[in-house]
Coordinates of C-alpha atoms in Angstrom, one line a residue:
X8 CA 74.6 136.9 83.6
X9 CA 74.7 134.3 86.4
X10 CA 75.0 130.7 85.2
X11 CA 72.2 128.8 86.9
X12 CA 73.7 125.5 85.9
X13 CA 76.4 125.9 88.5
X14 CA 74.1 126.0 91.5
X15 CA 74.5 123.3 94.1
X16 CA 70.8 122.2 94.1
X17 CA 68.2 121.1 91.6
X18 CA 67.1 118.0 90.0
X19 CA 69.2 118.6 86.9
X20 CA 72.3 120.5 85.9
X21 CA 71.9 120.0 82.2
X22 CA 71.6 123.3 80.2
X23 CA 69.7 123.4 77.1
X24 CA 71.9 121.8 74.4
X25 CA 69.8 123.4 71.6
X26 CA 70.2 126.9 73.1
X27 CA 73.9 126.6 73.8
X28 CA 74.9 125.0 70.5
X29 CA 72.9 127.7 68.6
X30 CA 75.5 130.2 69.9
X31 CA 78.3 128.4 68.1
X32 CA 76.9 129.2 64.6
X33 CA 76.5 125.5 63.8
X34 CA 80.2 124.5 64.2
X35 CA 79.7 121.8 66.8
X36 CA 76.5 120.5 65.3
X37 CA 78.2 120.1 61.9
X38 CA 81.1 118.2 63.6
X39 CA 78.6 116.0 65.5
X40 CA 77.1 115.1 62.2
X41 CA 80.5 114.0 60.9
X42 CA 79.9 110.4 62.0
X43 CA 81.3 110.3 65.5
X44 CA 79.4 108.6 68.2
X45 CA 79.7 108.3 72.1
X46 CA 83.2 107.2 72.8
X47 CA 82.2 104.4 75.1
X48 CA 80.1 102.9 72.3
X49 CA 83.0 102.7 69.9
X50 CA 83.6 106.0 68.1
X51 CA 84.4 106.2 64.5
X52 CA 87.5 108.0 63.3
X53 CA 87.2 111.8 63.5
X54 CA 86.7 113.6 60.2
X55 CA 90.0 115.4 59.7
X56 CA 88.7 117.4 56.8
X57 CA 86.0 119.0 58.9
X58 CA 88.3 119.5 61.8
X59 CA 90.9 121.3 59.6
X60 CA 88.1 123.5 58.2
X61 CA 87.2 124.4 61.8
X62 CA 90.8 125.2 62.6
X63 CA 91.1 127.4 59.5
X64 CA 88.3 129.6 60.8
X65 CA 90.1 130.1 64.2
X66 CA 92.0 133.3 65.0
X67 CA 95.6 133.0 66.0
X68 CA 94.7 133.9 69.5
X69 CA 92.1 131.2 69.6
X70 CA 94.6 128.7 68.3
X71 CA 97.1 129.6 71.0
X72 CA 94.5 129.3 73.7
X73 CA 93.5 125.8 72.5
X74 CA 96.9 124.5 73.4
X75 CA 96.6 125.4 77.2
X76 CA 95.1 123.4 80.1
X77 CA 94.8 125.8 83.0
X78 CA 93.7 125.6 86.6
X79 CA 91.0 128.0 87.9
X80 CA 89.7 128.5 91.5
X81 CA 86.1 128.0 92.4
X82 CA 83.2 125.6 92.6
X83 CA 81.3 127.5 90.0
X84 CA 82.1 128.7 86.5
X85 CA 80.5 132.1 87.1
X86 CA 79.8 132.5 90.8
X87 CA 82.8 131.3 92.9
X88 CA 83.3 132.2 96.5
X89 CA 85.0 135.6 97.0
X90 CA 88.3 134.0 98.3
X91 CA 88.4 132.1 94.9
X92 CA 87.7 135.2 92.9
X93 CA 90.6 136.8 94.8
X94 CA 92.9 133.9 94.0
X95 CA 91.9 134.0 90.3
X96 CA 92.6 137.7 90.1
X97 CA 96.0 137.3 91.7
X98 CA 97.2 134.3 89.7
X99 CA 95.4 134.5 86.4
X100 CA 93.9 138.1 86.1
X101 CA 90.3 136.9 85.8
X102 CA 87.6 136.4 88.3
X103 CA 86.0 133.2 87.1
X104 CA 86.3 130.2 84.8
X105 CA 84.0 131.9 82.4
X106 CA 86.2 134.9 82.3
X107 CA 89.3 132.7 81.8
X108 CA 87.7 131.1 78.8
X109 CA 86.5 134.4 77.3
X110 CA 90.0 136.1 77.8
X111 CA 92.4 133.2 76.8
X112 CA 90.1 130.7 75.0
X113 CA 91.8 127.8 76.7
X114 CA 91.2 124.4 75.3
X115 CA 91.4 122.6 78.7
X116 CA 90.8 123.1 82.4
X117 CA 92.3 120.9 85.1
X118 CA 90.4 120.3 88.4
X119 CA 92.1 120.3 91.8
X120 CA 90.6 119.8 95.3
X121 CA 92.8 122.7 96.6
X122 CA 91.3 125.0 94.0
X123 CA 87.9 124.1 95.4
X124 CA 86.7 122.5 92.1
X125 CA 85.8 119.1 93.6
X126 CA 83.5 119.5 96.6
X127 CA 81.0 116.9 95.7
X128 CA 79.7 115.1 92.6
X129 CA 76.7 117.3 91.8
X130 CA 78.8 120.4 92.2
X131 CA 81.5 119.0 90.0
X132 CA 78.9 118.2 87.3
X133 CA 77.5 121.7 87.6
X134 CA 80.9 123.3 87.3
X135 CA 81.7 121.2 84.2
X136 CA 78.4 122.2 82.6
X137 CA 79.1 125.9 83.5
X138 CA 82.5 125.7 81.8
X139 CA 81.1 124.1 78.7
X140 CA 78.3 126.5 78.5
X141 CA 80.6 129.5 78.9
X142 CA 83.0 128.2 76.2
X143 CA 80.4 127.2 73.7
X144 CA 78.7 130.5 74.1
X145 CA 81.7 132.4 72.7
X146 CA 82.2 133.2 69.0
X147 CA 83.4 130.0 67.4
X148 CA 83.2 128.4 70.8
X149 CA 84.6 124.9 71.3
X150 CA 83.9 122.4 74.1
X151 CA 86.5 122.2 76.8
X152 CA 88.5 119.1 77.6
X153 CA 88.3 118.9 81.4
X154 CA 91.0 116.9 83.2
X155 CA 92.2 115.9 86.6
X156 CA 94.8 113.7 88.4
X157 CA 92.7 110.7 89.6
X158 CA 95.4 108.1 90.0
X159 CA 93.8 106.6 93.1
X160 CA 95.8 105.7 96.1
X161 CA 97.7 108.7 97.3
X162 CA 96.9 110.9 94.4
X163 CA 93.2 111.6 93.7
X164 CA 91.4 114.9 93.3
X165 CA 87.8 113.7 93.6
X166 CA 87.1 112.2 97.0
X167 CA 84.2 110.6 98.7
X168 CA 81.4 109.8 97.9
X169 CA 83.1 108.9 94.6
X170 CA 84.6 105.4 94.5
X171 CA 88.2 105.4 95.5
X172 CA 90.4 102.5 94.6
X173 CA 93.8 101.2 95.8
X174 CA 96.7 103.0 94.2
X175 CA 99.0 101.6 91.5
X176 CA 101.5 99.8 93.8
X177 CA 98.7 98.1 95.6
X178 CA 97.3 97.0 92.2
X179 CA 100.7 95.8 91.3
X180 CA 100.7 93.7 94.5
X181 CA 97.4 92.2 93.3
X182 CA 98.9 91.5 89.9
X183 CA 95.5 91.2 88.2
X184 CA 94.9 92.7 84.8
X185 CA 91.2 92.2 85.3
X186 CA 91.3 94.2 88.5
X187 CA 93.3 97.0 86.7
X188 CA 90.8 97.1 83.9
X189 CA 87.8 97.1 86.4
X190 CA 89.4 100.0 88.2
X191 CA 89.8 102.0 85.0
X192 CA 86.3 101.1 83.8
X193 CA 84.6 102.2 87.0
X194 CA 86.7 105.2 87.7
X195 CA 86.3 106.4 84.1
X196 CA 82.5 106.0 84.2
X197 CA 82.4 108.1 87.4
X198 CA 84.7 110.8 86.0
X199 CA 82.7 111.0 82.8
X200 CA 79.5 111.4 84.7
X201 CA 80.9 114.5 86.4
X202 CA 82.1 116.0 83.1
X203 CA 85.7 115.0 83.4
X204 CA 86.9 113.4 80.2
X205 CA 90.7 113.3 80.5
X206 CA 92.4 111.5 83.5
X207 CA 96.2 111.9 84.1
X208 CA 96.5 108.2 84.9
X209 CA 98.0 105.6 84.8
X210 CA 101.5 106.1 86.0
X211 CA 103.7 104.1 83.6
X212 CA 107.0 104.8 85.5
X213 CA 108.9 101.7 86.7
X214 CA 109.9 102.4 90.3
X215 CA 113.4 100.9 90.5
X216 CA 114.7 103.2 93.2
X217 CA 113.1 102.7 96.7
X218 CA 114.2 106.3 97.7
X219 CA 112.2 107.8 94.8
X220 CA 110.4 110.7 96.5
X221 CA 108.0 111.6 93.7
X222 CA 106.8 108.3 92.3
X223 CA 107.1 105.4 94.8
X224 CA 103.8 103.8 95.4
X225 CA 102.3 105.7 92.5
X226 CA 104.0 103.1 90.3
X227 CA 102.8 99.6 89.7
X228 CA 106.1 98.2 90.7
X229 CA 109.8 97.6 89.7
X230 CA 109.3 94.9 87.0
X231 CA 108.9 96.6 83.5
X232 CA 106.8 93.8 82.0
X233 CA 104.5 93.6 85.0
X234 CA 104.0 97.3 84.9
X235 CA 103.4 97.2 81.2
X236 CA 100.6 94.7 81.5
X237 CA 98.8 96.7 84.2
X238 CA 99.2 100.0 82.4
X239 CA 97.6 98.4 79.3
X240 CA 94.8 97.0 81.3
X241 CA 94.0 100.3 83.1
X242 CA 94.1 102.2 79.7
X243 CA 91.6 99.8 78.3
X244 CA 89.3 100.3 81.3
X245 CA 89.4 104.1 81.2
X246 CA 89.1 104.5 77.5
X247 CA 86.4 101.9 77.3
X248 CA 84.4 104.2 79.5
X249 CA 84.9 107.2 77.3
X250 CA 87.6 108.9 79.3
X251 CA 91.1 109.7 77.9
X252 CA 93.8 107.9 79.8
X253 CA 97.3 109.5 80.1
X254 CA 100.4 107.4 80.5
X255 CA 103.0 109.3 82.5
X256 CA 105.8 110.4 82.9
X257 CA 107.6 109.9 79.6
X258 CA 110.4 108.8 79.1
X259 CA 110.2 107.4 82.7
X260 CA 110.5 108.9 86.1
X261 CA 111.1 105.8 88.2
X262 CA 114.8 106.0 89.0
X263 CA 115.5 109.3 90.7
X264 CA 116.2 110.5 94.2
X265 CA 115.1 114.0 93.4
X266 CA 111.5 115.4 93.2
X267 CA 110.8 117.2 89.9
X268 CA 108.3 119.5 91.8
X269 CA 111.4 121.0 93.6
X270 CA 114.4 120.5 91.2
X271 CA 115.5 119.0 87.9
X272 CA 116.3 115.3 88.4
X273 CA 118.8 113.4 86.3
X274 CA 118.3 109.9 85.3
X275 CA 121.6 108.2 84.2
X276 CA 120.2 105.1 82.5
X277 CA 122.0 104.1 79.3
X278 CA 120.0 103.9 76.1
X279 CA 120.0 100.1 76.6
X280 CA 118.7 100.4 80.2
X281 CA 116.0 102.8 79.1
X282 CA 114.8 100.3 76.4
X283 CA 114.8 97.6 79.0
X284 CA 113.5 99.3 82.1
X285 CA 111.6 102.4 81.2
X286 CA 110.2 101.9 77.7
X287 CA 108.0 98.8 78.0
X288 CA 105.1 100.4 79.8
X289 CA 104.9 103.3 77.3
X290 CA 105.2 100.9 74.4
X291 CA 102.3 98.9 75.9
X292 CA 100.2 102.0 76.4
X293 CA 100.7 103.0 72.8
X294 CA 99.8 99.5 71.7
X295 CA 96.7 99.8 73.8
X296 CA 95.7 103.0 71.9
X297 CA 96.5 105.5 74.7
X298 CA 94.8 108.9 74.1
X299 CA 97.5 111.0 75.7
X300 CA 101.0 110.8 77.2
X301 CA 102.4 113.2 79.8
X302 CA 106.0 114.3 79.7
X303 CA 108.5 114.3 82.6
X304 CA 110.6 117.2 83.8
X305 CA 113.7 115.0 83.9
X306 CA 117.1 115.0 82.2
X307 CA 118.2 111.7 80.5
X308 CA 121.6 112.4 79.0
X309 CA 121.6 109.2 77.1
X310 CA 118.5 110.3 75.2
X311 CA 119.3 113.9 74.7
X312 CA 123.0 115.1 74.9
X313 CA 121.9 118.7 75.3
X314 CA 120.6 117.7 78.7
X315 CA 117.3 119.5 78.3
X316 CA 114.3 118.4 80.4
X317 CA 112.3 115.8 78.5
X318 CA 109.4 118.2 78.3
X319 CA 111.5 120.5 76.2
X320 CA 113.5 117.9 74.3
X321 CA 112.8 117.4 70.6
X322 CA 115.1 114.3 70.5
X323 CA 113.0 112.7 73.2
X324 CA 109.4 113.8 72.3
X325 CA 109.7 113.9 68.5
X326 CA 112.7 111.6 67.9
X327 CA 111.8 108.8 70.3
X328 CA 108.1 109.2 71.1
X329 CA 106.7 110.3 67.8
X330 CA 109.1 108.8 65.3
X331 CA 110.6 105.7 66.9
X332 CA 107.5 104.6 69.0
X333 CA 105.1 105.8 66.3
X334 CA 102.8 107.7 68.7
X335 CA 100.6 110.3 67.1
X336 CA 98.2 111.0 70.0
X337 CA 98.1 114.0 72.3
X338 CA 101.3 114.8 74.3
X339 CA 100.6 116.9 77.4
X340 CA 103.3 118.4 79.6
X341 CA 103.5 117.8 83.3
X342 CA 102.6 121.0 85.2
X343 CA 104.7 123.9 83.9
X344 CA 104.7 125.3 87.4
X345 CA 107.0 122.6 88.7
X346 CA 110.6 123.7 89.3
X347 CA 112.0 120.8 87.3
X348 CA 111.0 122.5 84.0
X349 CA 111.8 126.1 85.2
X350 CA 115.4 125.7 86.3
X351 CA 117.1 126.0 82.9
X352 CA 114.8 128.4 81.0
X353 CA 112.4 131.3 81.9
X354 CA 108.6 130.9 82.1
X355 CA 108.4 132.7 78.7
X356 CA 110.6 130.2 76.9
X357 CA 109.3 127.0 78.5
X358 CA 106.0 126.8 76.5
X359 CA 107.6 127.7 73.2
X360 CA 110.4 125.2 73.6
X361 CA 107.8 122.6 74.6
X362 CA 105.9 123.1 71.4
X363 CA 109.1 123.0 69.4
X364 CA 109.9 119.7 71.1
X365 CA 106.6 118.1 70.1
X366 CA 104.1 118.9 72.9
X367 CA 100.4 119.5 72.2
X368 CA 98.9 120.5 75.5
X369 CA 100.7 123.0 77.8
X370 CA 99.5 122.3 81.4
X371 CA 99.1 124.8 84.2
X372 CA 101.8 127.4 83.6
X373 CA 102.6 129.5 86.7
X374 CA 101.6 132.6 84.7
X375 CA 99.1 132.0 81.9
X376 CA 99.5 135.5 80.6
X377 CA 103.3 135.2 80.3
X378 CA 103.1 131.7 78.6
X379 CA 100.1 132.5 76.3
X380 CA 101.8 135.8 75.1
X381 CA 105.1 134.0 74.7
X382 CA 103.6 131.5 72.3
X383 CA 101.6 134.2 70.4
X384 CA 104.8 136.3 70.1
X385 CA 106.8 133.2 68.9
X386 CA 104.3 132.7 66.0
X387 CA 104.3 136.4 65.1
X388 CA 108.1 136.5 65.2
X389 CA 108.4 133.3 63.1
X390 CA 110.0 131.1 65.7
X391 CA 106.9 128.9 65.6
X392 CA 104.7 128.5 62.5
X393 CA 101.0 128.5 62.5
X394 CA 101.1 125.1 60.8
X395 CA 102.9 123.8 63.9
X396 CA 100.1 125.0 66.1
X397 CA 97.6 123.6 63.7
X398 CA 99.1 120.1 64.0
X399 CA 98.7 120.1 67.8
X400 CA 95.2 121.6 67.6
X401 CA 94.2 118.8 65.2
X402 CA 95.3 116.2 67.7
X403 CA 93.4 117.9 70.5
X404 CA 90.2 118.3 68.4
X405 CA 90.4 114.7 67.3
X406 CA 90.5 113.7 71.0
X407 CA 87.6 116.0 71.8
X408 CA 85.6 114.4 69.0
X409 CA 86.5 110.9 70.1
X410 CA 85.3 111.7 73.6
X411 CA 82.0 112.9 72.3
X412 CA 82.4 116.5 73.4
X413 CA 81.2 117.9 70.1
X414 CA 78.1 115.7 70.2
X415 CA 77.1 116.3 73.8
X416 CA 79.5 118.0 76.3
X417 CA 77.0 118.1 79.1
X418 CA 76.2 115.9 82.1
X419 CA 73.2 115.6 84.5
X420 CA 72.5 115.1 88.2
X421 CA 70.6 111.9 87.2
X422 CA 73.6 110.6 85.5
X423 CA 75.8 111.3 88.6
X424 CA 73.3 109.6 90.8
X425 CA 73.2 106.5 88.6
X426 CA 77.0 106.2 88.4
X427 CA 79.1 107.9 91.1
X428 CA 79.8 106.0 94.3
X429 CA 77.2 103.3 93.7
X430 CA 77.1 100.2 96.0
X431 CA 78.4 97.9 93.1
X432 CA 81.3 100.2 92.5
X433 CA 82.2 100.5 96.2
X434 CA 82.0 96.8 96.6
X435 CA 84.3 96.3 93.6
X436 CA 86.9 98.6 95.2
X437 CA 86.6 96.6 98.5
X438 CA 87.2 93.4 96.6
X439 CA 90.2 94.7 94.7
X440 CA 91.7 96.1 97.9
X441 CA 91.4 92.7 99.6
X442 CA 93.5 91.1 96.8
X443 CA 96.3 93.7 97.2
X444 CA 97.0 93.5 101.0
X445 CA 100.4 91.9 101.4
X446 CA 101.5 89.9 104.5
X447 CA 105.3 90.2 104.7
X448 CA 106.0 88.6 108.2
X449 CA 103.9 86.4 110.3
X450 CA 106.0 84.7 113.1
X451 CA 104.3 81.9 115.0
X452 CA 101.0 82.5 113.2
X453 CA 100.2 85.7 115.2
X454 CA 97.8 86.7 112.4
X455 CA 94.9 86.5 112.1
X456 CA 94.1 87.9 115.4
X457 CA 91.3 86.2 117.4
X458 CA 88.7 88.5 118.8
X459 CA 88.1 85.9 121.5
X460 CA 91.7 85.6 122.6
X461 CA 92.7 89.2 121.9
X462 CA 89.6 91.3 122.0
X463 CA 91.1 94.6 123.2
X464 CA 93.3 96.3 120.6
X465 CA 95.3 99.5 120.6
X466 CA 95.8 101.2 117.2
X467 CA 98.7 103.6 117.1
X468 CA 100.9 105.2 114.5
X469 CA 101.3 107.8 111.9
X470 CA 98.3 109.8 110.8
X471 CA 99.3 111.7 107.6
X472 CA 96.6 113.8 106.0
X473 CA 94.1 111.9 103.9
X474 CA 95.7 111.6 100.4
X475 CA 92.4 111.5 98.4
X476 CA 89.4 112.9 100.1
X477 CA 88.8 109.9 102.3
X478 CA 87.7 110.2 105.9
X479 CA 90.9 109.4 107.8
X480 CA 92.9 109.5 110.0
X481 CA 94.5 106.1 109.4
X482 CA 94.5 105.1 113.1
X483 CA 90.8 106.0 113.4
X484 CA 89.9 104.2 110.2
X485 CA 91.7 101.0 111.3
X486 CA 90.3 101.2 114.9
X487 CA 86.8 101.7 113.5
X488 CA 87.1 98.9 111.0
X489 CA 88.4 96.5 113.7
X490 CA 85.7 97.4 116.1
X491 CA 83.1 96.7 113.4
X492 CA 84.7 93.3 113.1
X493 CA 84.1 92.5 116.7
X494 CA 87.2 93.8 118.5
X495 CA 87.3 96.7 121.0
X496 CA 89.8 98.9 119.3
X497 CA 91.0 102.3 120.5
X498 CA 92.9 104.7 118.3
X499 CA 95.9 106.7 119.6
X500 CA 97.7 108.9 117.0
X501 CA 101.4 109.1 117.5
X502 CA 102.3 110.8 114.3
X503 CA 105.2 110.5 111.9
X504 CA 107.7 111.8 114.4
X505 CA 106.5 110.8 117.9
X506 CA 108.1 112.5 120.9
X507 CA 109.4 110.7 123.9
X508 CA 106.3 111.8 125.8
X509 CA 104.0 110.4 123.1
X510 CA 105.9 107.2 122.9
X511 CA 105.6 106.8 126.7
X512 CA 101.9 107.3 126.5
X513 CA 101.5 104.7 123.7
X514 CA 103.7 102.2 125.7
X515 CA 101.5 102.7 128.8
X516 CA 98.4 102.1 126.8
X517 CA 99.9 99.1 125.1
X518 CA 100.4 97.3 128.5
X519 CA 96.6 97.4 128.9
X520 CA 95.9 96.0 125.5
X521 CA 95.7 92.4 124.2
X522 CA 97.5 93.4 121.0
X523 CA 98.9 96.5 119.3
X524 CA 98.4 97.5 115.7
X525 CA 100.9 100.2 114.6
X526 CA 100.8 102.1 111.4
X527 CA 104.2 103.0 110.0
X528 CA 104.9 105.7 107.4
X529 CA 108.3 106.0 105.6
X530 CA 110.4 104.7 108.4
X531 CA 114.1 105.5 108.3
X532 CA 117.1 104.4 110.4
X533 CA 116.9 107.4 112.6
X534 CA 113.1 107.7 112.7
X535 CA 111.4 108.0 116.1
X536 CA 108.7 105.7 114.6
X537 CA 111.4 103.1 114.9
X538 CA 111.9 103.9 118.6
X539 CA 108.2 103.7 119.1
X540 CA 107.8 100.2 117.6
X541 CA 110.9 99.0 119.5
X542 CA 109.4 100.2 122.8
X543 CA 106.1 98.7 122.0
X544 CA 107.7 95.3 121.3
X545 CA 109.5 95.6 124.7
X546 CA 106.2 95.5 126.6
X547 CA 105.6 91.9 125.5
X548 CA 102.2 92.8 124.0
X549 CA 101.9 91.3 120.5
X550 CA 102.6 93.9 117.8
X551 CA 101.1 93.9 114.3
X552 CA 102.7 96.6 112.0
X553 CA 101.0 98.0 108.9
X554 CA 103.2 99.8 106.4
X555 CA 100.6 102.4 105.3
X556 CA 102.7 103.8 102.5
X557 CA 106.1 102.3 101.6
X558 CA 106.5 98.5 101.9
X559 CA 110.2 99.2 102.6
X560 CA 109.4 100.1 106.2
X561 CA 109.7 96.5 107.2
X562 CA 113.5 96.5 106.6
X563 CA 114.0 99.0 109.5
X564 CA 111.9 97.0 112.0
X565 CA 113.2 93.4 112.0
X566 CA 111.8 92.5 115.4
X567 CA 108.1 92.9 114.4
X568 CA 106.3 89.5 114.5
X569 CA 103.7 90.5 112.0
X570 CA 103.9 93.0 109.2
X571 CA 101.4 94.0 106.5
X572 CA 101.8 96.3 103.6
X573 CA 98.8 98.3 102.3
X574 CA 100.7 100.7 99.9
X575 CA 98.5 103.6 100.9
X576 CA 96.5 104.9 103.8
X577 CA 93.2 105.5 101.9
X578 CA 90.1 104.1 103.6
X579 CA 89.5 101.3 101.2
X580 CA 93.0 99.9 101.8
X581 CA 93.0 100.3 105.5
X582 CA 89.5 98.6 105.8
X583 CA 90.9 95.7 103.7
X584 CA 93.9 95.4 106.0
X585 CA 91.6 95.3 109.0
X586 CA 89.7 92.3 107.4
X587 CA 93.0 90.6 106.8
X588 CA 94.1 91.2 110.5
X589 CA 90.8 89.8 111.7
X590 CA 91.0 86.8 109.4
X591 CA 87.8 87.7 107.5
X592 CA 89.8 87.4 104.2
X593 CA 93.2 85.8 103.4
X594 CA 96.1 88.1 102.5
X595 CA 96.7 87.6 98.7
X596 CA 99.0 90.4 97.7
X597 CA 102.7 89.8 96.8
X598 CA 105.5 92.4 96.6
X599 CA 105.7 94.2 93.3
X600 CA 109.0 95.7 94.4
X601 CA 112.0 94.2 96.2
X602 CA 112.7 95.1 99.8
X603 CA 116.5 95.5 100.5
X604 CA 118.1 95.1 103.9
X605 CA 118.4 98.4 105.7
X606 CA 122.0 97.8 106.7
X607 CA 123.0 96.3 103.3
X608 CA 120.9 97.6 100.3
X609 CA 122.8 95.3 98.0
X610 CA 121.1 92.4 99.7
X611 CA 117.4 91.7 99.1
X612 CA 115.4 91.0 102.2
X613 CA 112.1 90.2 100.5
X614 CA 112.1 89.7 96.7
X615 CA 109.5 90.6 94.2
X616 CA 106.7 88.0 94.6
X617 CA 107.1 87.6 98.3
X618 CA 103.8 87.4 100.2
X619 CA 102.5 85.1 102.9
X620 CA 99.0 83.6 103.3
X621 CA 97.0 82.0 106.1

């Protein structure tokens, strides 16, 4: 039967709670009566006795399903577009989210923009309601823990009109625990209003390697204690809003030149180095009461001599995380579709080994059928005990109880309208962004630019795809913001690898401008972006460069008279940079990572804490 709650219109998306819960034979209403209240209002401890009784009534197949968090294509739980039906059939063997829940009884679903789960806030709320209704309507049905990666900055699955904040390294440049807490509080409220109760943020990795291809600006910085303070603050913000925060990627993914999406990285820290560099943010997260911790698909030989990925390592997950650090919350794997976890063992062994290592939630396996059946078979063959599954399910159900999912799993359009992308929230994001923009170079006081002396601006540079559902492209956003501030700004996209012809066009346009603003993106010694900037400088027109991702770009362009770092190319950060360029606000950010000389990496060009003002 079609699920009307997943429609895209209507004044409410809220199914009848009484009708839906009646189908669960009183299980959820009994749990709701166990004394738990809305998480944001300060929940009491879940009643383990009642949760264990619930687990005892589950079939083995239901228990196995509860351990999985799975992707599913479509904007609706029951009526997705045909292309999404086809994708679901190909990858999962079901047509819809409702069929996924009926077949595998999964305990969680993860939203992605590329899976068409997050078109706009009302639709997201409807999808969440449809998922909950489908799950609760099953025999012994349980509420679903819906999650997503909403780190902000360059990783966010829910885009405009939701409020989008600066990413972690930008927040690190601001250095404000209050701002980190505000970010978590507002972002958490908005996610919860759309039915998302678990966020895979904050990143607790300490980015000590500038060449790190997978973490980089997703980290708060390179100083362990500074990262720890901001992680704890963001956790408090998210969880105070009734959303489970997730510190990732344990035991620390900040010092690698390999991307675990594509291969299995090794981190060669000694145990002492791990304690000093990687552990502090996770210790801080645990002290802050973190609800979940995500594993890393990395090898740390000093922590596990067998050189298993941390996701599959009992010495790391049980020995260190559970026993030494005393963490008894939910442990979730990073995506099991990533090559880092698949290089040593087959897809049928990975989920079993992860559970044996100490994991609770198995995230997004490449084949759910293979993974689900592998766990089922491991229990039937005696490799895994049912008690082992029960321990993880108890942690998962405790979290669902704490988040209020047994009491009321549904959301409404009215709640979305009251919460998501409101003016106060957007204004808070703008204020935070202003405190993160970092001025690295300002020779002869070129900045701020005067709209009277230099009214005609050319904005050129890289235009990478929007990272988080913002409008983009960066040159257009910057030019538009500068025009609104009284300049006449023209955008000319030159890309991340401009050709000689493109450079010539930009140089010709620069000669007609009063100043040039150029956005740089991951500049290297041999990058044609470097040639573009050098030829722009040769025109004699003043050049202002903006590093729209890595602050390390400045080391490759020593001749630029003014250089800003935004740490991401999302709209909120680019608009803040425009206000700094125009002198509407002073630059306040300071580097949360050191920038080394390009020709001598052992020498620091700009240290942690560097940042100029007006």
